[in-house]
Amino acid sequence: MSGDRQESGVGGAKVARRRTLPSAVGEPMVWLTGSALVLCLLMIVTLATLVVVNGLRTFWPGDIDRVTLESGEVVMGIRTAEDKQGRYLYRVGNRDIGQESFRWIDGDKIAQVEQPEHAVMLEREAWGVWFGMPESVSMEADDGSLVALSEGAAETLDQFALLHPDARAQRAKAESMRKRELGKINHGIEHARLRIAGAEMGVDLRENASDRLGWVSWSAVSVVVVLAGFVWWVGREVGVGIGSSGVRQGKLTRFGCALIVVFGLVGIWVGAPWRTQGVTAAERDVIVAQMEHVQEQLQAEYERVLAEIRMSEEQDSKLRLVVVEPTTDRFAPIAQTRGDEPMMLSQVVRLIPANQLSVVGKTKVFFSRWWEFLSSGPREANTEGGVYPVIVGTVLMTLLLTVFVTPLGVIAALYLREYAKQGFGTSVIRIAVNNLAGVPSIVYGVFGLGFFCYTVGRYVDTGPVAGTSLQSGVWWLMFGAAIVTAIVSFAFGLWGKPDPGSTSTIGNRVLARMSWLGWGVTVVLAVMVLWRTPYFAGFFGARAAEGSPTFGARGLLWASLTLALLTLPVVIVATEEAIAAVPNSMREGSFGCGASKWQTIRRIVLPGALPGILTGAILAMARGAGEVAPLMLVGAVKLNQDLPVSTTAPFLHADRSFMHLGFHIYDLGFQSPDSQAARPMVWTTTLLFLCIVFALNLAAILIRAKLRGRMTGAAI
Amino acid sequence: MIEAMSEKRSSTKSAVEVKAPEAPASTAPSPVVPGGMGGEPAHYDVIDAIRRGESVEPTVHESMSEADAVIQSDDFKLWYGDSQAIHGISMGVPRGAVTALIGPSGCGKSTFLRSINRMNDLVEGVRVEGGITLNGSPVYEPTVDVIELRKRLGMVFQKPNPFPMSIFENVVYPLRIDGERRKSVLQEACERSLKSAALWDEVKDRLKESALGLSGGQQQRLCIARAVVADPEVLLLDEPCSALDPVATIRIEELISEISERYTVLIVTHNMQQAARVSDYTAFMYLGRLVEYGPTGDIFQNPKLIETAHYVSGRFG
Ligand SMILES: Nc1ncnc2c1ncn2[C@@H]1O[C@H](COP(=O)(O)OP(=O)(O)OP(=O)(O)O)[C@@H](O)[C@H]1O
Ligand SMILES: [Mg+2]
């Protein structure tokens, strides 16, 4: 064949044909590249499927088996798995009578399996689930004996359904009273105690420490809000210049920002956290007497509320539920140590008669469990209940970190791309920034703990480290020096600029270098002046002295800042690329219209780069939300039911530690006392985490798509 | 003075118009060449001197010295780093007229144009010597506010560069950056300048739509509207038609003629017919030097240098 071809030359002459290599036949690379892609997709799909299937299975109520073994032993539970040797894994619960909550049962040894119609699974407030047969609902009589209100399983279930909602409501009320009202009273007593303690040290702490915290955080919030408002404003008024109805909105936003700043300043002024007033002996006695009176009153109030709660709880404890398990014939006890008393009705979170339920009924249970999971706090070392505080903590931290990192990164990138003279310096900075992205995240955690929590935080709490503050004369000298160097550097900077139309001379260059040096010195001096001031003793000294630091410990603020630092390179790189992609002809057109550099940046460059900037912010958000290692050092905790947001004083409690889904998963899987029982929850929490990160990303992507649509114009 | 100006202008215009019917747009008006017209390779004294790097006195027609100059450059030189792009140009741009800059590619036309509104400041390593004045005020002085200066000049670039905003926002951009926020003022200005850019009828119903959705010719007219919205003293056009098709080009040319009734225009072009059609005065540049400068009619029909005659008839360059 090929010989024929070679012969067929023009005019009979032999033409040497180029041969086709076997490797070029049939495009083998298509197969190679294609299968690599398929492999990647397969892995991702497998991951997603695994998480989704396992995550969804957790809350589906399975049938309850009553297994009779050949030895005569009877076991009740839900079958969850099976292995190759024909063994079945049963979830048997009933931990309070001393059994493991999961149990392997040999298939050969099973004599009989049945599914009793009335078998139930109880989810309780403590000690996990309980499997058994309902026997009766009883009422405790005055003499302490139990009077049955129902007989038989069916009637008991009906009776339970009737009484359970009220019992739960009552219990919830008592609990919230315990938390809210007693909390408020305790707060007041603490306030009085602090003022007495302060007075005895010779200081009038007119506001207590937590109020000061309130004011200071409030001011911090205002800063955050202003930054966020700024981003929004830039995004809307400038970025979405099409439509141009934004003038009034822009004014409104500016007005709002100004208002918030004023609020913040007033807050600081009113709170005056730096102001401490000395008291004379007479004043001290007055304060102490006043505060002791307040304490007494509050104490009485405390007793009264407590009595009320006790009453309600006593009422509550009268209704009992008897559910008997088959192995030992014991009923679910009120507490592990009081095995002879049946449990209270109100201790039951949910009763699931799984074998009775139709698919619809099971679906109902499924959703009610999901709702509990999403809307309530964790119980039992996180293995039961919900993850609401965890979601709040995760979302809040992610938002905060985005708010911190985006303006910072964008401004840095703007300088690097638009203002800085491109050269050796900027290249070095770029390489450094890129390398920063490769630093292991735990390193940031260590840095955050050491720098933010223990250095900056402690400074906020107690001011300069004892003994390091300067003499006031020296301090003022330094302060003056800082101002002088700033002015000199500024002047040098101006002189260092070449005249228009001429290139910079050696003198220019020397002056410019000196200016940079001067700014460096100024920064060092300014830090020294702040760091060693004799005029600042911290905002939260009293509490820190008692061993409970406010900002000098792990918390939401420091965690967000640490992660902001971690994700900074992502934003800088993305923004730089986006800015570079704005065509130069746009800038020239703007300059040609007489726009200044900043106007050009604000009206042409930033809007053009906005989709890219948002991409950077999204990537930063995704990276930050998924990071766990540094959080373990700077703020995430196993359990903190106090949300970092609340309706009281500073609203955003940036000093509080918080719960985080990533850390929660780790904790569930590896730190919980009953890790097998926690395993389904690990899957579900993972699914939730995946969904949240996905939702955050999706939201940002949608915003970006919308912006991009407006930028390129619908008319095309 | 003004009457004298307009009279002179009309006379130059008519000189071109007389020629126009004989020489349709497809061929350049054939110049009356002094000296040899033969096929032998011409010998260019001036051009060769410039090529050798010698400094040559430009040939400026006498009538130019009478004109009242808006822009006056005085032995202006410019370097990009170490390479000199402009070698001492002295010329005045007459008020209320259209002046065309012609010359082969790379001869420094754009550079000179961009020197007037100091767009070259944006280029790293640019150095200048000599001066330019705009209505008597210096352009290159340390005390000059570049922003203010650029606001006094309108500039249109070779490639249409509308901003990625609505048509309305594009037109009023120069007013916006001056802090104008009153809707009525903006709308009035937008309508006026769109009308003077002959674009109003086409876009009046879609002012809120993106400017990027316009055709190339419309975009360029939009850029002209943007350049005139703030009433500049001079309009600088850098090859405004080179990215457009012939029909759009004709429209822009008509527009320039119209606009020149109100503004002084300095236009760079590669197209000899265009220079002949729209301009009152023409300056021929070569390798960063001014070669010949005079009324358009004279330059095209009665140039003093053989180089100019050959260049405008397309025989070299
Ligand atoms: N940014 C720059 N840096 C260095 N040299 C430049 C720069 N811009 C232009 N030049 C050089 O200056 C000279 C004049 O360029 P200019 O763009 O003014 O020419 P022109 O007459 O406008 O040409 P064209 O008709 O092709 O647009 C050319 O030699 C060019 O290479
Ligand atoms: Mg050019």
PDB file of C-alpha atoms and ligand atoms in Angstrom, chain B residues 80 85 104-111 123 239 270, ligand 1:
ATOM      1  CA  TYR B  80      11.627  58.669  24.853  1.00  0.00           C
ATOM      2  CA  ALA B  85      11.278  61.504  18.789  1.00  0.00           C
ATOM      3  CA  PRO B 104       4.971  58.981   7.235  1.00  0.00           C
ATOM      4  CA  SER B 105       4.431  56.488  10.032  1.00  0.00           C
ATOM      5  CA  GLY B 106       6.664  57.008  13.030  1.00  0.00           C
ATOM      6  CA  CYS B 107       7.475  60.635  12.273  1.00  0.00           C
ATOM      7  CA  GLY B 108       6.161  61.819  15.631  1.00  0.00           C
ATOM      8  CA  LYS B 109       2.687  63.121  14.797  1.00  0.00           C
ATOM      9  CA  SER B 110       0.975  61.349  17.660  1.00  0.00           C
ATOM     10  CA  THR B 111       3.815  62.176  19.974  1.00  0.00           C
ATOM     11  CA  VAL B 123       4.942  57.264  29.588  1.00  0.00           C
ATOM     12  CA  GLU B 239      -6.306  59.497  13.243  1.00  0.00           C
ATOM     13  CA  HIS B 270      -2.614  59.313   7.125  1.00  0.00           C
TER      14      HIS B 270
HETATM   15  N1  LIG C   1       5.921  54.974  24.318  1.00  0.00           N
HETATM   16  C1  LIG C   1       6.985  55.067  23.512  1.00  0.00           C
HETATM   17  N2  LIG C   1       8.199  54.685  23.938  1.00  0.00           N
HETATM   18  C2  LIG C   1       9.279  54.769  23.132  1.00  0.00           C
HETATM   19  N3  LIG C   1       9.228  55.212  21.897  1.00  0.00           N
HETATM   20  C3  LIG C   1       8.037  55.629  21.404  1.00  0.00           C
HETATM   21  C4  LIG C   1       6.860  55.570  22.176  1.00  0.00           C
HETATM   22  N4  LIG C   1       5.834  56.025  21.433  1.00  0.00           N
HETATM   23  C5  LIG C   1       6.357  56.345  20.240  1.00  0.00           C
HETATM   24  N5  LIG C   1       7.674  56.122  20.212  1.00  0.00           N
HETATM   25  C6  LIG C   1       8.576  56.363  19.088  1.00  0.00           C
HETATM   26  O1  LIG C   1       8.509  57.715  18.742  1.00  0.00           O
HETATM   27  C7  LIG C   1       8.466  57.885  17.347  1.00  0.00           C
HETATM   28  C8  LIG C   1       7.249  58.656  16.925  1.00  0.00           C
HETATM   29  O2  LIG C   1       6.106  57.889  17.215  1.00  0.00           O
HETATM   30  P1  LIG C   1       4.624  58.380  16.950  1.00  0.00           P
HETATM   31  O3  LIG C   1       3.702  57.404  17.541  1.00  0.00           O
HETATM   32  O4  LIG C   1       4.515  59.781  17.389  1.00  0.00           O
HETATM   33  O5  LIG C   1       4.536  58.314  15.372  1.00  0.00           O
HETATM   34  P2  LIG C   1       3.316  58.669  14.416  1.00  0.00           P
HETATM   35  O6  LIG C   1       3.787  59.720  13.529  1.00  0.00           O
HETATM   36  O7  LIG C   1       2.116  58.898  15.212  1.00  0.00           O
HETATM   37  O8  LIG C   1       3.175  57.312  13.619  1.00  0.00           O
HETATM   38  P3  LIG C   1       1.834  56.629  13.102  1.00  0.00           P
HETATM   39  O9  LIG C   1       1.425  57.432  11.946  1.00  0.00           O
HETATM   40  O10 LIG C   1       2.246  55.268  12.706  1.00  0.00           O
HETATM   41  O11 LIG C   1       0.862  56.658  14.209  1.00  0.00           O
HETATM   42  C9  LIG C   1       8.513  56.511  16.738  1.00  0.00           C
HETATM   43  O12 LIG C   1       9.833  56.246  16.337  1.00  0.00           O
HETATM   44  C10 LIG C   1       8.148  55.589  17.871  1.00  0.00           C
HETATM   45  O13 LIG C   1       8.819  54.383  17.766  1.00  0.00           O
END
